[in-house]
Short mmCIF file of C-alpha atoms and ligand atoms in Angstrom, two decimals:
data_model
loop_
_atom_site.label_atom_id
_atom_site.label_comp_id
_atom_site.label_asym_id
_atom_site.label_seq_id
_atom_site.Cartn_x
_atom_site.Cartn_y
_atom_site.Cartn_z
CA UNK W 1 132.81 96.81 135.56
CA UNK W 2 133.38 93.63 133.32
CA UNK W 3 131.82 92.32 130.73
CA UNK W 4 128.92 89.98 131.41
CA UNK W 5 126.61 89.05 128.44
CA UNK W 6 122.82 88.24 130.09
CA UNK W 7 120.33 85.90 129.06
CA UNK W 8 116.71 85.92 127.97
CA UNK W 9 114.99 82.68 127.63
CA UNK W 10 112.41 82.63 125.07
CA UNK W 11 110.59 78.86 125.91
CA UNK W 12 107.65 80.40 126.83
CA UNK W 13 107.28 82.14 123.80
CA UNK W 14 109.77 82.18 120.75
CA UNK W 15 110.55 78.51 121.03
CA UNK W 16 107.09 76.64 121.49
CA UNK W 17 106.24 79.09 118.79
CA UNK W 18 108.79 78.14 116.80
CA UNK W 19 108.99 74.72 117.35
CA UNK W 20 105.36 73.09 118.86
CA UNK W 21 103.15 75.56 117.05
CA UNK W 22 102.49 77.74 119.86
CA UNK W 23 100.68 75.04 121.38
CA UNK W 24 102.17 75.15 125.11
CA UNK W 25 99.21 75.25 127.63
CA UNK W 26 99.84 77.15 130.60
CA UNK W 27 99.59 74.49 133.17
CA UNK W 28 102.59 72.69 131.41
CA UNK W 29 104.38 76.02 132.74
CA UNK W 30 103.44 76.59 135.44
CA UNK W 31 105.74 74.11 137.82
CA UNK W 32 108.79 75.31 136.03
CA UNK W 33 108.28 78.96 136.77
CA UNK W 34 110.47 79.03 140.23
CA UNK W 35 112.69 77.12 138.88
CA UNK W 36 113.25 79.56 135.63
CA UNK W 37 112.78 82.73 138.63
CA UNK W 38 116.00 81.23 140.09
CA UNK W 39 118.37 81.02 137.55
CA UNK W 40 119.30 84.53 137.17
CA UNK W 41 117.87 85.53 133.38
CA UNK W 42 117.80 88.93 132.60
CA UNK W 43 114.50 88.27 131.56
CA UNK W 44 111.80 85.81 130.54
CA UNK W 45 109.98 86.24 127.73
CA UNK W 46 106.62 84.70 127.81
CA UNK W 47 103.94 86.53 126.04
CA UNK W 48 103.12 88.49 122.77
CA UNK W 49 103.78 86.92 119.49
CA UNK W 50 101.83 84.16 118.70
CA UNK W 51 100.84 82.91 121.80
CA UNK W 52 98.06 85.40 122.51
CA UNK W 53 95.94 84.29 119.23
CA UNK W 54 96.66 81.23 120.52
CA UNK W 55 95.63 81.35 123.50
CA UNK W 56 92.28 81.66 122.47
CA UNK W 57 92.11 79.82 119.30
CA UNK W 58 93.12 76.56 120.38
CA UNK W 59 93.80 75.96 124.04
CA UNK W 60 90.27 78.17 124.89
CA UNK W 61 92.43 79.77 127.46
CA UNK W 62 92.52 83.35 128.37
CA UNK W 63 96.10 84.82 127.89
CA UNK W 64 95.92 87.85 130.66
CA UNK W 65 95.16 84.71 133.17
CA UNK W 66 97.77 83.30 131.85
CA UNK W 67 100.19 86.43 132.12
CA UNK W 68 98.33 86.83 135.39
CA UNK W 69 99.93 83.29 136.72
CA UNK W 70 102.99 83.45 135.20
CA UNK W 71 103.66 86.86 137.39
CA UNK W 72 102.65 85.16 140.23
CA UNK W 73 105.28 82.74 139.71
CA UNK W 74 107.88 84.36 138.82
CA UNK W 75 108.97 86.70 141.45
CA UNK W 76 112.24 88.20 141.05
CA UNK W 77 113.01 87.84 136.84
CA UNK W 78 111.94 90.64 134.48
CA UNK W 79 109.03 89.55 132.19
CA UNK W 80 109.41 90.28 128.77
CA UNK W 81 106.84 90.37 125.53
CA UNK W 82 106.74 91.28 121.75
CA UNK W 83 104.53 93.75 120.47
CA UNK W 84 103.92 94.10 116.62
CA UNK W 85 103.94 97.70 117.29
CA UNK W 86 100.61 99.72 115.85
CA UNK W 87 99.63 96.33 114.82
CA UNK W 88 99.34 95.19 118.38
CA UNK W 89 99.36 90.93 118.11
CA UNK W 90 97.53 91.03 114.83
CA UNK W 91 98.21 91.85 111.03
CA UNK W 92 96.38 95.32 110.88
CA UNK W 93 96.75 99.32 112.17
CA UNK W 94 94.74 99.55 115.53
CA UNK W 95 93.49 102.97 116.56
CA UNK W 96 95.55 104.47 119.22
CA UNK W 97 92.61 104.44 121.93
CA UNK W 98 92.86 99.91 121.43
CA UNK W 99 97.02 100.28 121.75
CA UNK W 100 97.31 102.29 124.51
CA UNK W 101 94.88 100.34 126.74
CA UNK W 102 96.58 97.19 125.78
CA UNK W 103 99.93 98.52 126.79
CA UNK W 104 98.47 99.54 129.85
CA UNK W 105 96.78 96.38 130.77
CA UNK W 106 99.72 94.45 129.92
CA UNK W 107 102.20 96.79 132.26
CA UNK W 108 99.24 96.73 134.68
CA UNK W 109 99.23 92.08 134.70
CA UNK W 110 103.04 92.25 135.01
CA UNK W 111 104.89 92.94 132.24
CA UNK W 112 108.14 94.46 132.44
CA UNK W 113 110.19 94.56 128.91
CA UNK W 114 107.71 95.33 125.48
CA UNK W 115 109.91 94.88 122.66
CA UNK W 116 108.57 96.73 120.33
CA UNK W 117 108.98 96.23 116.51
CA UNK W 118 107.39 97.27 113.09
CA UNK W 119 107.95 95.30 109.68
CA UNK W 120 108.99 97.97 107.73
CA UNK W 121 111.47 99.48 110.51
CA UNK W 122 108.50 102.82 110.21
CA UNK W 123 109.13 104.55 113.28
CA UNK W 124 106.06 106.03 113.48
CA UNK W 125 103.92 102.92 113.62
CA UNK W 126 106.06 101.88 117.10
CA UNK W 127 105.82 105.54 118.48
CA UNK W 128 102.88 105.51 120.01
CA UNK W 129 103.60 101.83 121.34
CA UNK W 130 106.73 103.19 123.01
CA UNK W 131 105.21 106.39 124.43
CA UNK W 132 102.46 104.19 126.62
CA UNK W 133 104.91 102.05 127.77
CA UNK W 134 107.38 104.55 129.03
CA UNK W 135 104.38 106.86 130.36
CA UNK W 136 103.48 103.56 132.53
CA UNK W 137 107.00 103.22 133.38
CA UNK W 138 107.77 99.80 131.44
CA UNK W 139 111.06 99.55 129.42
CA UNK W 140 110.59 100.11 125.72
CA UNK W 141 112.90 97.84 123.57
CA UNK W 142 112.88 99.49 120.37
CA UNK W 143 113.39 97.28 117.43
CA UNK W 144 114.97 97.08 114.07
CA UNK W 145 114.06 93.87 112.35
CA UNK W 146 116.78 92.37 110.36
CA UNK W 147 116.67 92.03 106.68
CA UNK W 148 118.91 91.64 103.61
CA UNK W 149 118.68 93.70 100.62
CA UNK W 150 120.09 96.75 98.77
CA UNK W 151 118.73 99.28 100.13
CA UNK W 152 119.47 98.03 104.31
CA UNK W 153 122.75 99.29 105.03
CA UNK W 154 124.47 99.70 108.65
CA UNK W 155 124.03 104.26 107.98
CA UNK W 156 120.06 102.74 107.43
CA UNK W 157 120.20 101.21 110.36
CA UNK W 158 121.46 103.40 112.77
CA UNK W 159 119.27 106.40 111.79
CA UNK W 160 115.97 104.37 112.76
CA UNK W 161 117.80 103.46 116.08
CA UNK W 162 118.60 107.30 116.60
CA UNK W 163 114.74 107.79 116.07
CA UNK W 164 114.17 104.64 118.53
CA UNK W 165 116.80 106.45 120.94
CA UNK W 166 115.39 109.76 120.45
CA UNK W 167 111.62 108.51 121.36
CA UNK W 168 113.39 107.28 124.77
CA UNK W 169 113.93 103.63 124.20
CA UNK W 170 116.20 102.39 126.78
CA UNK W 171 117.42 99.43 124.56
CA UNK W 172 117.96 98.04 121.40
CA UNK W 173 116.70 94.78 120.22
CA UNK W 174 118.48 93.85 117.13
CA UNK W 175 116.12 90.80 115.44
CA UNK W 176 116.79 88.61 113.05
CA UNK W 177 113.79 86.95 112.76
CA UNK W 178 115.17 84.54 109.76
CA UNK W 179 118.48 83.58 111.28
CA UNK W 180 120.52 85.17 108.40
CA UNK W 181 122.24 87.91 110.21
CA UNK W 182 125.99 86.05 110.04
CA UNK W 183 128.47 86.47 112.55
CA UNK W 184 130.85 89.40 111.44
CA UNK W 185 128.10 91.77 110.16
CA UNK W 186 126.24 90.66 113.02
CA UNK W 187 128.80 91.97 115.66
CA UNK W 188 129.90 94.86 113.15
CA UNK W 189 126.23 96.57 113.56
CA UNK W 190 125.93 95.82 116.90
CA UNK W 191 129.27 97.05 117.91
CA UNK W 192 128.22 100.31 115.49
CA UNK W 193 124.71 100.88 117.68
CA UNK W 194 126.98 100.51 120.92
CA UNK W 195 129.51 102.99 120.07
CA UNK W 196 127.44 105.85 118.04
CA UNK W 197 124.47 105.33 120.90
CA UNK W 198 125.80 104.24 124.23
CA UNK W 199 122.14 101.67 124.52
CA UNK W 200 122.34 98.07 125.18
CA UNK W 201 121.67 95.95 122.30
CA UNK W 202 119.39 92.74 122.99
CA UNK W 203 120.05 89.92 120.20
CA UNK W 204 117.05 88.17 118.96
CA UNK W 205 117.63 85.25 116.15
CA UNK W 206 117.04 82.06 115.19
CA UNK W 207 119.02 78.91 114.66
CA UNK W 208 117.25 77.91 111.01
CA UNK W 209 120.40 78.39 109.06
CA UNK W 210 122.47 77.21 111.52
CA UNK W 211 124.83 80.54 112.12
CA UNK W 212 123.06 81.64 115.52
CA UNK W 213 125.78 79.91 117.96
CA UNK W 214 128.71 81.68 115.64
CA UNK W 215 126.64 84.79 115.94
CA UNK W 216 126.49 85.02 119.43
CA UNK W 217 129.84 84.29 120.30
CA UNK W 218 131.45 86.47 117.35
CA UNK W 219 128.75 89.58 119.12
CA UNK W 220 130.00 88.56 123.05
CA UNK W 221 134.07 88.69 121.99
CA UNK W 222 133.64 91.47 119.12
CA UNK W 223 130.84 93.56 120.57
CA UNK W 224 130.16 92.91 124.13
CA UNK W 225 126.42 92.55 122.97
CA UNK W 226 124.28 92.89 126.66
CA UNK W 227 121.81 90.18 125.86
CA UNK W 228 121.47 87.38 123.91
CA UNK W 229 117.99 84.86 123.26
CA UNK W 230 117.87 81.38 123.86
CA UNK W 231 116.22 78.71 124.42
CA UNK W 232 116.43 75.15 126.63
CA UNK W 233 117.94 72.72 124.43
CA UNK W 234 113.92 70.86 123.57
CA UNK W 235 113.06 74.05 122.44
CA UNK W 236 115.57 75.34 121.40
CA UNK W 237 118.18 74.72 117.41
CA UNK W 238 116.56 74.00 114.19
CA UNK W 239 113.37 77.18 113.75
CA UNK W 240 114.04 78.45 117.42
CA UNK W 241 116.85 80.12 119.33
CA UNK W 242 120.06 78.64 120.21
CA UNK W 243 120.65 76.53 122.68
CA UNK W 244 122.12 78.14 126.26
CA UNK W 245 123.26 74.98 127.81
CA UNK W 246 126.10 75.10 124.93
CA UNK W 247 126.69 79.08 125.18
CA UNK W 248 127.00 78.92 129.41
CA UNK W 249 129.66 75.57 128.73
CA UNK W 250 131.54 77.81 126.07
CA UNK W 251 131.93 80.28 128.29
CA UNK W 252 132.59 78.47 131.56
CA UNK W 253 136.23 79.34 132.75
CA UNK W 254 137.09 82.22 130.49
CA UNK W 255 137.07 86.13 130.90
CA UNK W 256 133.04 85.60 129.70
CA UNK W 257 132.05 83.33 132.22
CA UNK W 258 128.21 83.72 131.98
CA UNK W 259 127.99 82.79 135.88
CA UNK W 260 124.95 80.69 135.09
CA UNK W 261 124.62 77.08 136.65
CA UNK W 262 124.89 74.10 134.46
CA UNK W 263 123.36 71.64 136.52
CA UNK W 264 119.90 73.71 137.06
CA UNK W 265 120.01 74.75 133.31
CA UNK W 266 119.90 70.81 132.65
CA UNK W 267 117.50 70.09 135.42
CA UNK W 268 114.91 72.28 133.71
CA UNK W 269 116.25 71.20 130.42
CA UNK W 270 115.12 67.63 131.65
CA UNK W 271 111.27 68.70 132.55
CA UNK W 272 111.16 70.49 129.11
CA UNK W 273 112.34 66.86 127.33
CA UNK W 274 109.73 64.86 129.59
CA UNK W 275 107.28 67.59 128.80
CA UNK W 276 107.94 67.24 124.63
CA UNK W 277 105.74 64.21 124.84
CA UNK W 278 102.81 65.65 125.42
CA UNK W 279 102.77 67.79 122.18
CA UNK W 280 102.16 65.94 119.07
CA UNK W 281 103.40 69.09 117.27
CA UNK W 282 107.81 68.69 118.34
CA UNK W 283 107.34 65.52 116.39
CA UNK W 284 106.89 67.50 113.09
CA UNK W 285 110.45 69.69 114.04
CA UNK W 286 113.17 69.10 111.71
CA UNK W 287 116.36 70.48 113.53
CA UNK W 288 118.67 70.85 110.83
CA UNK W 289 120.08 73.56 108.73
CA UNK W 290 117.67 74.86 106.22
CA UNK W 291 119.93 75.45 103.41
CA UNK W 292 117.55 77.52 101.51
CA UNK W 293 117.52 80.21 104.22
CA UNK W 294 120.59 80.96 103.29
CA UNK W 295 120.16 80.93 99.24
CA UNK W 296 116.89 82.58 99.03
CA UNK W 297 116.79 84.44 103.13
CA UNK W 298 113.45 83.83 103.55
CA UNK W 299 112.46 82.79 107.02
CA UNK W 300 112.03 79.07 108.02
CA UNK W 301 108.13 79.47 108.56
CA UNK W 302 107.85 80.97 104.73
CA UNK W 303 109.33 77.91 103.60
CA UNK W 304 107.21 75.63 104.92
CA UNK W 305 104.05 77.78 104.26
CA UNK W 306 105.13 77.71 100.77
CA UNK W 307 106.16 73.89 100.77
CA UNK W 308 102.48 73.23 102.15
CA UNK W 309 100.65 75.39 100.20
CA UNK W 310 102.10 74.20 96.90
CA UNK W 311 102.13 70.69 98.29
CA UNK W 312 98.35 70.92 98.40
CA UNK W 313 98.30 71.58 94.70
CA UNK W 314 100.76 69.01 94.06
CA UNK W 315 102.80 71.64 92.54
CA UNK W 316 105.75 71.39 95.04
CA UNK W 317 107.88 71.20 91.24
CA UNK W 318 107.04 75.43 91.87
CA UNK W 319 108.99 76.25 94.57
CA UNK W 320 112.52 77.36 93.02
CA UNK W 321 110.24 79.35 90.93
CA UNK W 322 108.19 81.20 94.26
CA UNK W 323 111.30 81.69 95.70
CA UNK W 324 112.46 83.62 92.96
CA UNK W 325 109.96 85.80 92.88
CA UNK W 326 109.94 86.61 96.88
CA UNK W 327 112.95 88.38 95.47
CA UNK W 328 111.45 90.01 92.56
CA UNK W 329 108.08 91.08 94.69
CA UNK W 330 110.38 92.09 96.90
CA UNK W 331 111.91 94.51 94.62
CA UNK W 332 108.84 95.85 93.23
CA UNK W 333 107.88 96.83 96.64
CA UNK W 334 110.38 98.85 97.54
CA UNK W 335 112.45 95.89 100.13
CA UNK W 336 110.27 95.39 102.75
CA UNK W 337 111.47 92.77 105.80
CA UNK W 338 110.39 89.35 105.16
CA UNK W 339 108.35 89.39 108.94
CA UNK W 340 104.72 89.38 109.72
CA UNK W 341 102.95 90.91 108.38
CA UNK W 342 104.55 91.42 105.12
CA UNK W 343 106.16 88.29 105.13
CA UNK W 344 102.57 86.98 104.62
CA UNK W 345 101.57 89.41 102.01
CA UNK W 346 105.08 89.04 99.65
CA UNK W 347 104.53 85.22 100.12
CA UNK W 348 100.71 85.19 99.00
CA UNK W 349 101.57 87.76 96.30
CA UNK W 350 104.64 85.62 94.83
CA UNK W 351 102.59 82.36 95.11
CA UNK W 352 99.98 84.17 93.13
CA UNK W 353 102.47 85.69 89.99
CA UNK W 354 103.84 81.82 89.44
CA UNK W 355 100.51 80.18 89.90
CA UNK W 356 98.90 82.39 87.39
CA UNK W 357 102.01 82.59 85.04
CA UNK W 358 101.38 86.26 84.89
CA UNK W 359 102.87 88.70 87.17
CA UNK W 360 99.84 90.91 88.88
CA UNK W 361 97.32 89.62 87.07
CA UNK W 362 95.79 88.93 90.49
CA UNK W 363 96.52 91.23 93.38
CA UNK W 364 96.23 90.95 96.69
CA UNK W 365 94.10 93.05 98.79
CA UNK W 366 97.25 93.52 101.28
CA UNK W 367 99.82 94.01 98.12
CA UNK W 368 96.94 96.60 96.82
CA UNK W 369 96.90 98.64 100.30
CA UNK W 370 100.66 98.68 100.88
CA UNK W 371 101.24 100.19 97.38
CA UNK W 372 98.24 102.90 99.28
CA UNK W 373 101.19 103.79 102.13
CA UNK W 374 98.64 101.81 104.16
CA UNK W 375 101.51 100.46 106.29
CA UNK W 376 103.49 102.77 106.16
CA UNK W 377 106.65 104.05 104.08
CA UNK W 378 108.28 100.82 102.27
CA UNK W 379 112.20 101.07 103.23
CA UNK W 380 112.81 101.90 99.41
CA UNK W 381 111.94 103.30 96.71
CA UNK W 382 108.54 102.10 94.13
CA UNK W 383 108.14 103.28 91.20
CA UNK W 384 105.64 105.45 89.85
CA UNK W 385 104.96 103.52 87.05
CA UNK W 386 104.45 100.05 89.07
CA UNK W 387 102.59 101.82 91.63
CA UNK W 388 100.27 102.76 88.58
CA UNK W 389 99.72 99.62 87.67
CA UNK W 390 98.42 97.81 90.12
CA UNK W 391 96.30 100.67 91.88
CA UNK W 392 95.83 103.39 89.37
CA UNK W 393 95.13 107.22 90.42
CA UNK W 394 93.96 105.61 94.04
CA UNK W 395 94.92 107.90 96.70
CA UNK W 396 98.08 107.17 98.48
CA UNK W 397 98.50 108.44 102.22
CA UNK W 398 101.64 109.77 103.56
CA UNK W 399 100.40 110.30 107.01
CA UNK W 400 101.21 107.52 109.69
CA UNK W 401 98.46 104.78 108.85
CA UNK W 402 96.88 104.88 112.57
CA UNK W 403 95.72 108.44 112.18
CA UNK W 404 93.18 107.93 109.65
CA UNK W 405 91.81 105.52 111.97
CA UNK W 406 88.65 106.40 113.93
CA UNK W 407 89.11 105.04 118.26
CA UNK W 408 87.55 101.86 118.33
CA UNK W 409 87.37 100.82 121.94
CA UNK W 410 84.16 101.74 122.75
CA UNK W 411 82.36 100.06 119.77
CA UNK W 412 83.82 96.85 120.34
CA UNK W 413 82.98 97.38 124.42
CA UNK W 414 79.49 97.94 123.08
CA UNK W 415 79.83 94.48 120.59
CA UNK W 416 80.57 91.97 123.05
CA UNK W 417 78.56 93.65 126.18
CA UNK W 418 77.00 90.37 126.68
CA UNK W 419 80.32 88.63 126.98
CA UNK W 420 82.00 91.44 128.69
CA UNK W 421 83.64 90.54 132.31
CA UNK W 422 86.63 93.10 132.29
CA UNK W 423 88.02 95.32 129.80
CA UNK W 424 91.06 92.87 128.85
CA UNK W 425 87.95 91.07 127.08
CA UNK W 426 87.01 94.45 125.08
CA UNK W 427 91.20 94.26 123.97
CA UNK W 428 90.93 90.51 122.97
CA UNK W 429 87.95 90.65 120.98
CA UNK W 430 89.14 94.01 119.51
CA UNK W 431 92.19 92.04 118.49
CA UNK W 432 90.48 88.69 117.48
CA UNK W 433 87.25 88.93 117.09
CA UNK W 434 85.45 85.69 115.97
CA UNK W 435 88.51 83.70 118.07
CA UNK W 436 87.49 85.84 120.73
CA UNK W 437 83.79 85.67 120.50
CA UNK W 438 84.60 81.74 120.39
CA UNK W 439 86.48 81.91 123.85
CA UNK W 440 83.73 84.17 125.62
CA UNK W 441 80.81 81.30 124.86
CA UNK W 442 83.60 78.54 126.32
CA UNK W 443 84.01 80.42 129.51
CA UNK W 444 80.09 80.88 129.71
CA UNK W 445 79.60 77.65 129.90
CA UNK W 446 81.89 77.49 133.55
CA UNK W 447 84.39 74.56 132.34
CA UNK W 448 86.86 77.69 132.24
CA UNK W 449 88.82 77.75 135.57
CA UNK W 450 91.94 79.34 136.82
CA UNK W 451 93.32 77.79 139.86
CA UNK W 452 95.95 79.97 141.56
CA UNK W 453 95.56 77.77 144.72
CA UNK W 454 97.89 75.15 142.93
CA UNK W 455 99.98 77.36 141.95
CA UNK W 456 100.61 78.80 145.41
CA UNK W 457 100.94 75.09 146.24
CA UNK W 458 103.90 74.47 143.95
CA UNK W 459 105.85 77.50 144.76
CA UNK W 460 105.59 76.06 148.76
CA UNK W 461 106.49 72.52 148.18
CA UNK W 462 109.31 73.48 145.01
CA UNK W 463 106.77 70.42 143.71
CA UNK W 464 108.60 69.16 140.56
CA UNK W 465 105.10 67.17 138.98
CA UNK W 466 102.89 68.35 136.29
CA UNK W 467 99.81 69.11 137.67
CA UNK W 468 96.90 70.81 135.76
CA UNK W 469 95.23 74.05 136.78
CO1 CO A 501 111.84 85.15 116.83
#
């Protein structure tokens, strides 16, 4: 058979979260959805991430509708979503009974694909994530995020994919969340993982310092990587994926024709550009190379987190000296992947020991239960001594995190009875409370509406307006 690299499109979901904030409502979707059916992706992705939390906290819609339309839409295109693994869509360990009805319910509105990652690479916190969704006969994309350091090495690597392999993922998603993986070492782990494991690899990255077009074509020629992520050209370069209108005119003509049609890629490239005006937030989007990813290899979002934050304080003079300590938390903690959620707690922690002008004086609650084996086993080694000295004689678990954990789905059932309308309201609230809480009294009050009706309408007519549901 030959080669053929396959698309996912992440607009739905990587790029308006990378780009507009995660701010895309679900009725600016919805008359591209037929279109996007038609063009032959391997898959869509179009939910996890962000864009549940945000969902609820600031378009007061209700994301399982809005999986629930999207599926109705697309008809013939595999959906796809990211799942934080044990952490679900949030930034803690959920109790197994929470993750495996949310896997179910999301199989159950339509998903097809869960890729599945943890921020430490800990197998065990994406085990139970990957035995739901194989038990409800979904394709688990096992994941190994990305990262830089001493201790990640290509042998590393490869023995958490045999563990991904062994729990009977059916692919490989290799993400590079930062958009530092560069081209040759890029297609030199990928073409390992092909050849010691015989799984398709699935390339996630990001175009922040600029490498991600080199990337892909180095992994298509060198590797024969099975899918790549991108994005239409709005929402696509700068913090989001590559463009594919580019990749499919690279291609065109040669032995890795991608097949793919131009002219419809740039027709739905077209209602993406009209549809930029409507969100304040692309305005903000600086498409260039970030420079510093590559000096310091901290994602784009930590960056501007940090710029903000210090901004605030007018002490943006700081952040050469934040950025060197990333690195030097980094190291005291044993390496771990610069990715939510312990992108969040090295940043607050580093912001912290150049604030103060005293490393640790203050700790972090999150630093504090890491250094516990709360999340799990960091990738490397922490010593004793530092260990010591930030949480004493405290008790340090070596069990997977998740099992000290008591099954919460019936309390939070019982919490939000009066809300309750279906148990995907029980998983949100579990999962965002207050945010969710929030939503429930919206929706009381009846302005709430789905309206499949148009939906069915523009999927008849191939209507090409923006109409809201
Ligand atoms: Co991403």
């Amino acid at each position: 058979m030959t080669y053929k690299v396959q698309f996912m499109d992440t607009t739905l979901r990587d790029g308006h979260q990378s780009l507009w904030a995660t701010r895309m409502r679900t009725e600016c979707m919805l008359p591209i959805l037929k279109d996007l059916d038609d063009i032959g992706f391997y898959s869509l992705e179009v939910w996890g991430g962000a864009t549940f939390d945000s969902c609820l906290r600031f378009l007061n819609e209700d994301p399982w509708d809005r999986l629930d339309v999207i599926r109705q839409g697309v008809k013939k295109t595999k959906l796809q979503m990211l799942l934080r693994g044990q952490n679900i869509l949030g930034y803690k360990h959920y109790p197994d009974d929470i993750l495996t009805k949310f896997v179910e319910k999301t199989i159950e509105h339509g998903i097809d694909i869960l890729r599945i990652f943890d921020a430490l690479n800990e197998v065990r916190n994406m085990k139970k994530a990957i035995e739901v969704t194989l038990a409800n006969g979904a394709i688990a994309e096992g994941t190994i995020v990305y990262t830089i350091s001493p201790v990640h090495n290509i042998d590393k690597y490869l023995k958490t994919v045999d563990e991904l392999v062994g729990l009977g993922c059916q692919q490989i998603c290799l993400k590079d969340m930062a958009g530092i993986l560069d081209p040759y070492h890029g297609a030199e782990l990928i073409d390992a993982i092909k050849t010691e494991f015989g799984v398709p690899v699935h390339l996630h990255t990001h175009m922040t310092s600029g490498m991600g077009n080199m990337l892909y074509l180095k992994a298509i020629e060198d590797a024969k990587v099975d899918i790549v992520d991108t994005a239409f050209a709005p929402l696509a370069m700068g913090t989001s994926q590559p463009a594919i209108e580019p990749i499919v005119a690279t291609l065109r003509g040669t032995k890795y024709d991608t097949g793919l049609d131009l002219e419809k890629l740039t027709k739905i490239a077209g209602f993406f550009e009209e549809m930029e005006k409507r969100y304040p937030e692309s305005k903000l989007v600086n498409k260039s190379v970030d420079i510093n990813v590559l000096k310091y290899q901290v994602p784009g979002g930590m960056l501007s987190n940090f710029r903000k934050q210090l901004s605030e304080t007018n002490q943006l003079e700081l952040l050469p000296a934040v950025l060197k300590e990333v690195e030097l938390v980094r190291n005291d903690l044993g390496y771990p992947p610069l990715v939510t959620p312990s992108s969040q707690m090295v940043g607050a922690q580093a912001v912290l020991n150049v604030m103060t002008g005293d490393r640790y004086k203050m700790v972090t609650n999150e630093v504090k239960n890491y250094l516990r084996g709360q999340y799990g086993r960091p990738p490397g080694e922490i010593s004793d001594e530092f260990r010591k000295s930030i949480i004493g004689d405290d008790e340090v678990i070596t069990v997977r995190p998740a099992d000290l954990l008591e099954p919460g789905f019936d309390k939070a059932k019982k919490e939000i009875s009066e809300y309750m309308e279906k148990d995907e309201d029980v998983l949100s609230y579990a999962a965002f409370p207050a945010v969710a809480e929030k939503f429930f009294e919206y929706r009381q009050t009846g302005k709430y509406k789905v309206d499949f009706s148009e939906l069915k309408k523009h999927l008849e007519n191939g209507d090409e307006g923006v109409h809201p549901i």
